[in-house]
Coordinates of C-alpha atoms in Angstrom, one line a residue:
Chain A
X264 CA 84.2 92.5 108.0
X265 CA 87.5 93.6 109.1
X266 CA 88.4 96.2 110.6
X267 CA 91.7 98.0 110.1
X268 CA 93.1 100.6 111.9
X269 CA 96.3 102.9 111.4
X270 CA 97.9 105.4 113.4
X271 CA 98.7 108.1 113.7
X272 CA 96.9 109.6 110.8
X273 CA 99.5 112.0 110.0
X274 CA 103.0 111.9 110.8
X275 CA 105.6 114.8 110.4
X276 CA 109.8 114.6 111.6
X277 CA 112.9 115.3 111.0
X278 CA 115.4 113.7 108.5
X279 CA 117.1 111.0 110.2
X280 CA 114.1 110.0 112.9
X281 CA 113.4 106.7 114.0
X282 CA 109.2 106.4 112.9
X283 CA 107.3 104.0 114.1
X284 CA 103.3 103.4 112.1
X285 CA 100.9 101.2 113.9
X286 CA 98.3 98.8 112.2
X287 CA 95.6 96.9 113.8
X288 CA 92.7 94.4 112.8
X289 CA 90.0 93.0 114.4
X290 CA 89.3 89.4 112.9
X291 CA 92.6 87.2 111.9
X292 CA 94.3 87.1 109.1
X293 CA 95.8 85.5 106.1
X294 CA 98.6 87.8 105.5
X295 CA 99.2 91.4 106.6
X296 CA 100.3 93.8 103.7
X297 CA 102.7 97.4 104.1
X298 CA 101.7 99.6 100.6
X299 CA 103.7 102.5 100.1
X300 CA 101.6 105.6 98.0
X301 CA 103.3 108.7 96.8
X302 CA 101.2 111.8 95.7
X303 CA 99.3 111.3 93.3
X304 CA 100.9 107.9 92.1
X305 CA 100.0 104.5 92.6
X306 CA 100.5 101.5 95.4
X307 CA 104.0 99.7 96.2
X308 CA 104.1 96.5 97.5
X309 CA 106.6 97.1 100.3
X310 CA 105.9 94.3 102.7
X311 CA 103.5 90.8 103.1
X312 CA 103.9 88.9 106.4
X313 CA 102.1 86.5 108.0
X314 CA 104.0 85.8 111.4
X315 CA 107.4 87.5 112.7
X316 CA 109.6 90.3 111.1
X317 CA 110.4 91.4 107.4
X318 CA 112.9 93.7 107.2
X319 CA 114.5 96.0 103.7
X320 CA 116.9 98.2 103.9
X321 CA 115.8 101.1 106.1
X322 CA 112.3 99.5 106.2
X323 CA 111.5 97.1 109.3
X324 CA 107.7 95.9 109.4
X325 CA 106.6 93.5 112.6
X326 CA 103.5 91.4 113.3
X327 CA 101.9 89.8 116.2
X328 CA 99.3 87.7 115.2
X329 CA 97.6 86.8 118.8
X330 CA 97.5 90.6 119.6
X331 CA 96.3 91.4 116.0
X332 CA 98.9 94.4 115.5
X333 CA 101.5 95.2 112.9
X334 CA 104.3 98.3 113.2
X335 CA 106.4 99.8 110.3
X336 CA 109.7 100.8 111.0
X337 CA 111.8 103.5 108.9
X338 CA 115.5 104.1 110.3
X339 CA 117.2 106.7 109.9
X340 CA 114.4 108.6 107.4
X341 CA 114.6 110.2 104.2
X342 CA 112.6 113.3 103.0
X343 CA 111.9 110.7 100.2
X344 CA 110.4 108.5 102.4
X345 CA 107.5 110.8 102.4
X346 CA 104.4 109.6 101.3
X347 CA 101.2 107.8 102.5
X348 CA 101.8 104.2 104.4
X349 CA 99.0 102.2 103.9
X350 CA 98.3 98.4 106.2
X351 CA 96.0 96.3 104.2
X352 CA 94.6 92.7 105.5
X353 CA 94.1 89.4 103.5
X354 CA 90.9 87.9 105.9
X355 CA 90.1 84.3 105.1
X356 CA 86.4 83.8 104.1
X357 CA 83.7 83.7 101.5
X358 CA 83.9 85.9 98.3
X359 CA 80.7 87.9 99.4
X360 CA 81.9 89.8 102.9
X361 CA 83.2 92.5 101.1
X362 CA 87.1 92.5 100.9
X363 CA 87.5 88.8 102.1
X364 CA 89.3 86.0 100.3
X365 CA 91.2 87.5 97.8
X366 CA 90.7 91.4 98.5
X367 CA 92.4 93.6 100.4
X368 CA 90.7 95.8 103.3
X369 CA 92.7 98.8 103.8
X370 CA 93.5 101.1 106.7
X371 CA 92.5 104.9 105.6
X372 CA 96.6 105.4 106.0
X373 CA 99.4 106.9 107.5
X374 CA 100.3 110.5 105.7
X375 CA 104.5 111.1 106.6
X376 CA 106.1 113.6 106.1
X377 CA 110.3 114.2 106.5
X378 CA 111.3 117.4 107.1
X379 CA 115.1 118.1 106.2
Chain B
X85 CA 111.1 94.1 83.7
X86 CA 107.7 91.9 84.2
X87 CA 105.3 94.8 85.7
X88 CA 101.5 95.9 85.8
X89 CA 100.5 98.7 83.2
X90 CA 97.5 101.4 83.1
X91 CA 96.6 103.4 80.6
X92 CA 95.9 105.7 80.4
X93 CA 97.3 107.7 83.5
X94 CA 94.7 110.7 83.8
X95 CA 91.1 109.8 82.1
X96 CA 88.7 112.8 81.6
X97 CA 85.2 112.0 80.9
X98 CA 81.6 113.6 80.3
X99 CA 78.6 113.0 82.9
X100 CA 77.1 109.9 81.7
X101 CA 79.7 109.0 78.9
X102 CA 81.0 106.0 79.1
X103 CA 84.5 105.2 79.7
X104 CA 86.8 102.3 79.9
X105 CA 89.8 101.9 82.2
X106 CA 92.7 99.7 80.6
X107 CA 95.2 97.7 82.5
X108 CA 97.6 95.2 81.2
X109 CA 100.5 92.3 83.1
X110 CA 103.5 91.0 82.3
X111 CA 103.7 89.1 85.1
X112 CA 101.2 85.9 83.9
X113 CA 99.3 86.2 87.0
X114 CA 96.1 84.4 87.4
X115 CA 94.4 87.0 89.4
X116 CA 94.2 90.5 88.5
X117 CA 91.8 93.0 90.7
X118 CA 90.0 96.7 90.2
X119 CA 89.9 98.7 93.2
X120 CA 88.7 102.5 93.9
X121 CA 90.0 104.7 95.1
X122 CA 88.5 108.3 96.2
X123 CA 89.8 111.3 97.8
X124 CA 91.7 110.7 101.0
X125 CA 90.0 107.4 101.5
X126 CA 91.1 104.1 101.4
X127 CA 91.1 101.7 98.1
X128 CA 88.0 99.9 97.8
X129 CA 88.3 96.5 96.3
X130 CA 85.1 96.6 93.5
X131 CA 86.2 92.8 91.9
X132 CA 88.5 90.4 90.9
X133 CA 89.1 88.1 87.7
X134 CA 90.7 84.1 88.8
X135 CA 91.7 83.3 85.5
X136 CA 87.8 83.8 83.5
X137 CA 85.9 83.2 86.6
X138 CA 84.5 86.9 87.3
X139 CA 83.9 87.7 91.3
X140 CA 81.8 91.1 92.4
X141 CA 82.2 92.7 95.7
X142 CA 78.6 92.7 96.8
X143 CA 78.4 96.5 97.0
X144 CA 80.1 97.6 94.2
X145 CA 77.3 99.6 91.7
X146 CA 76.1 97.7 88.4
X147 CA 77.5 100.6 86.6
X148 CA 80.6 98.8 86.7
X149 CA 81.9 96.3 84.8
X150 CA 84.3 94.2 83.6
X151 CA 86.3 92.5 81.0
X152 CA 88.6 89.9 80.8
X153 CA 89.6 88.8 77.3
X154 CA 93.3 86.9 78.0
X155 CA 95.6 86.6 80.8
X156 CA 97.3 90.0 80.3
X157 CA 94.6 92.3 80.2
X158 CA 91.9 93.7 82.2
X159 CA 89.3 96.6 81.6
X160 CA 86.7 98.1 83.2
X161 CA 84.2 99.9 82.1
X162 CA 81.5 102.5 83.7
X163 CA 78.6 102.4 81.8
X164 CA 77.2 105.6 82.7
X165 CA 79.8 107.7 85.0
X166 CA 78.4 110.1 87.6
X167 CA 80.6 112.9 89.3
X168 CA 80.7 110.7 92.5
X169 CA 82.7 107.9 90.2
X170 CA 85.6 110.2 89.7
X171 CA 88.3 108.9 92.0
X172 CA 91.7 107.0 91.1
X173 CA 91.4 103.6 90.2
X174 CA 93.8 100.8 90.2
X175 CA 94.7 97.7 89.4
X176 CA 95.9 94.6 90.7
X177 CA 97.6 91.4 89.9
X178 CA 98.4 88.6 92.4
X179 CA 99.9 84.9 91.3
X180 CA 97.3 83.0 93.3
X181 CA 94.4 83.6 95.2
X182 CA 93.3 82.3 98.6
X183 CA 95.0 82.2 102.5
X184 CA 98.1 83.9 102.4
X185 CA 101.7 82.9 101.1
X186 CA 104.1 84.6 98.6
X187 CA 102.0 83.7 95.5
X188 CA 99.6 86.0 97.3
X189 CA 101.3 89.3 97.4
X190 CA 99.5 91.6 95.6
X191 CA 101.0 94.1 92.6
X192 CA 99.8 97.5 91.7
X193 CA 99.8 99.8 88.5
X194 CA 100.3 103.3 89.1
X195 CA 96.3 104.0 89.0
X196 CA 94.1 106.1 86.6
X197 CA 93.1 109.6 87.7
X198 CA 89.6 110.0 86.2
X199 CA 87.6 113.2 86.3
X200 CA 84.1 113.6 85.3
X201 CA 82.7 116.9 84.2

């Protein structure tokens, strides 16, 4: 099973910071996703990649697939950009290892806050 | 605008009453997916519909099912809820299943809070 990893945990700044939120995985990929959950509210899609750099607006994600890492980037931040950042992993394989061909694994999250 | 719909937003159910979780698409995906979601912890695929073909996660409880009667909608049901099945639950939709390319990205609903006394 994959294994996905965030960090940091918890993430606090000021308004206009550069943040940087770190994803890893331990068996390749199909796709890499960046969710975006507010309190209390469901899950936007923000990012899927499978190789190179998406980028949205303010919103930057990179991936490296032979080092099995993924960032998110948020330029000059928002206090509405707070909210939980969650990595989640497409992993190519059978229906039966528990998040594989067509689930998502998720990382436990990133919780950001933005001071003004 | 095409989107992903739950209803309702906030369920409240009894120990052991059975309740069923609704969740509708605009979007004409084939694949539409139920995941949990508990208290600070990470959603937790439970399964997925491709089109009427029906696939469980190997640990997800028997107490939970699922419907598929068309394309658009998607239920699940817990037969007999215990105060560990509270959590938010949401749902899923994704074009196409398999390795990754667009018609994989995956779209949410906003989730259903449910709370079991």
């Amino acid at each position: 099973k994959n294994e996905v990893e965030q960090s940091p945990q918890n993430l606090t700044a000021q308004e206009g910071e550069f943040i940087t939120i770190n994803c890893s995985y331990s068996v390749g990929i199909s796709a890499l996703h960046w969710l975006q959950q507010h309190p209390g509210g469901g899950i936007v899609s923000l990012f899927m990649l499978s190789s190179g750099k998406k980028k949205h607006g303010r919103l930057i994600a990179t991936i490296n697939i032979q080092e099995k890492h993924s960032s998110l980037h948020i330029t000059a931040s928002h206090p509405r950009d707070s909210a939980v950042y969650i990595c989640a992993v497409r992993t190519p394989g059978d229906l039966y290892s528990g998040g594989g061909a067509d689930g998502l694994t998720f990382g436990k999250g990133t919780h950001l806050i933005i001071q003004p | 605008d095409a989107m992903v719909i739950q209803n309702p937003r906030y369920q409240v159910t009894q120990f052991g009453k059975p309740v069923t979780l609704s969740c509708s698409q605009t979007l004409n995906h084939n694949v539409m997916y139920w995941y949990q979601q508990k208290s600070s912890q990470a959603p937790k695929l439970l399964f997925h519909y491709y089109d009427k073909d029906f696939n469980n996660e190997a640990d997800t409880p028997d107490n939970f099912q699922s419907r598929r009667p068309n394309t658009s909608f998607c239920f699940l049901d817990i037969r007999s809820p215990g105060l560990g099945d509270a959590a938010m639950y949401l749902c899923a939709t994704s074009r196409v299943r398999g390795a990754g390319g667009p018609g994989n990205e995956q779209f949410f609903g906003p989730g259903t809070r449910l709370t079991v006394l």
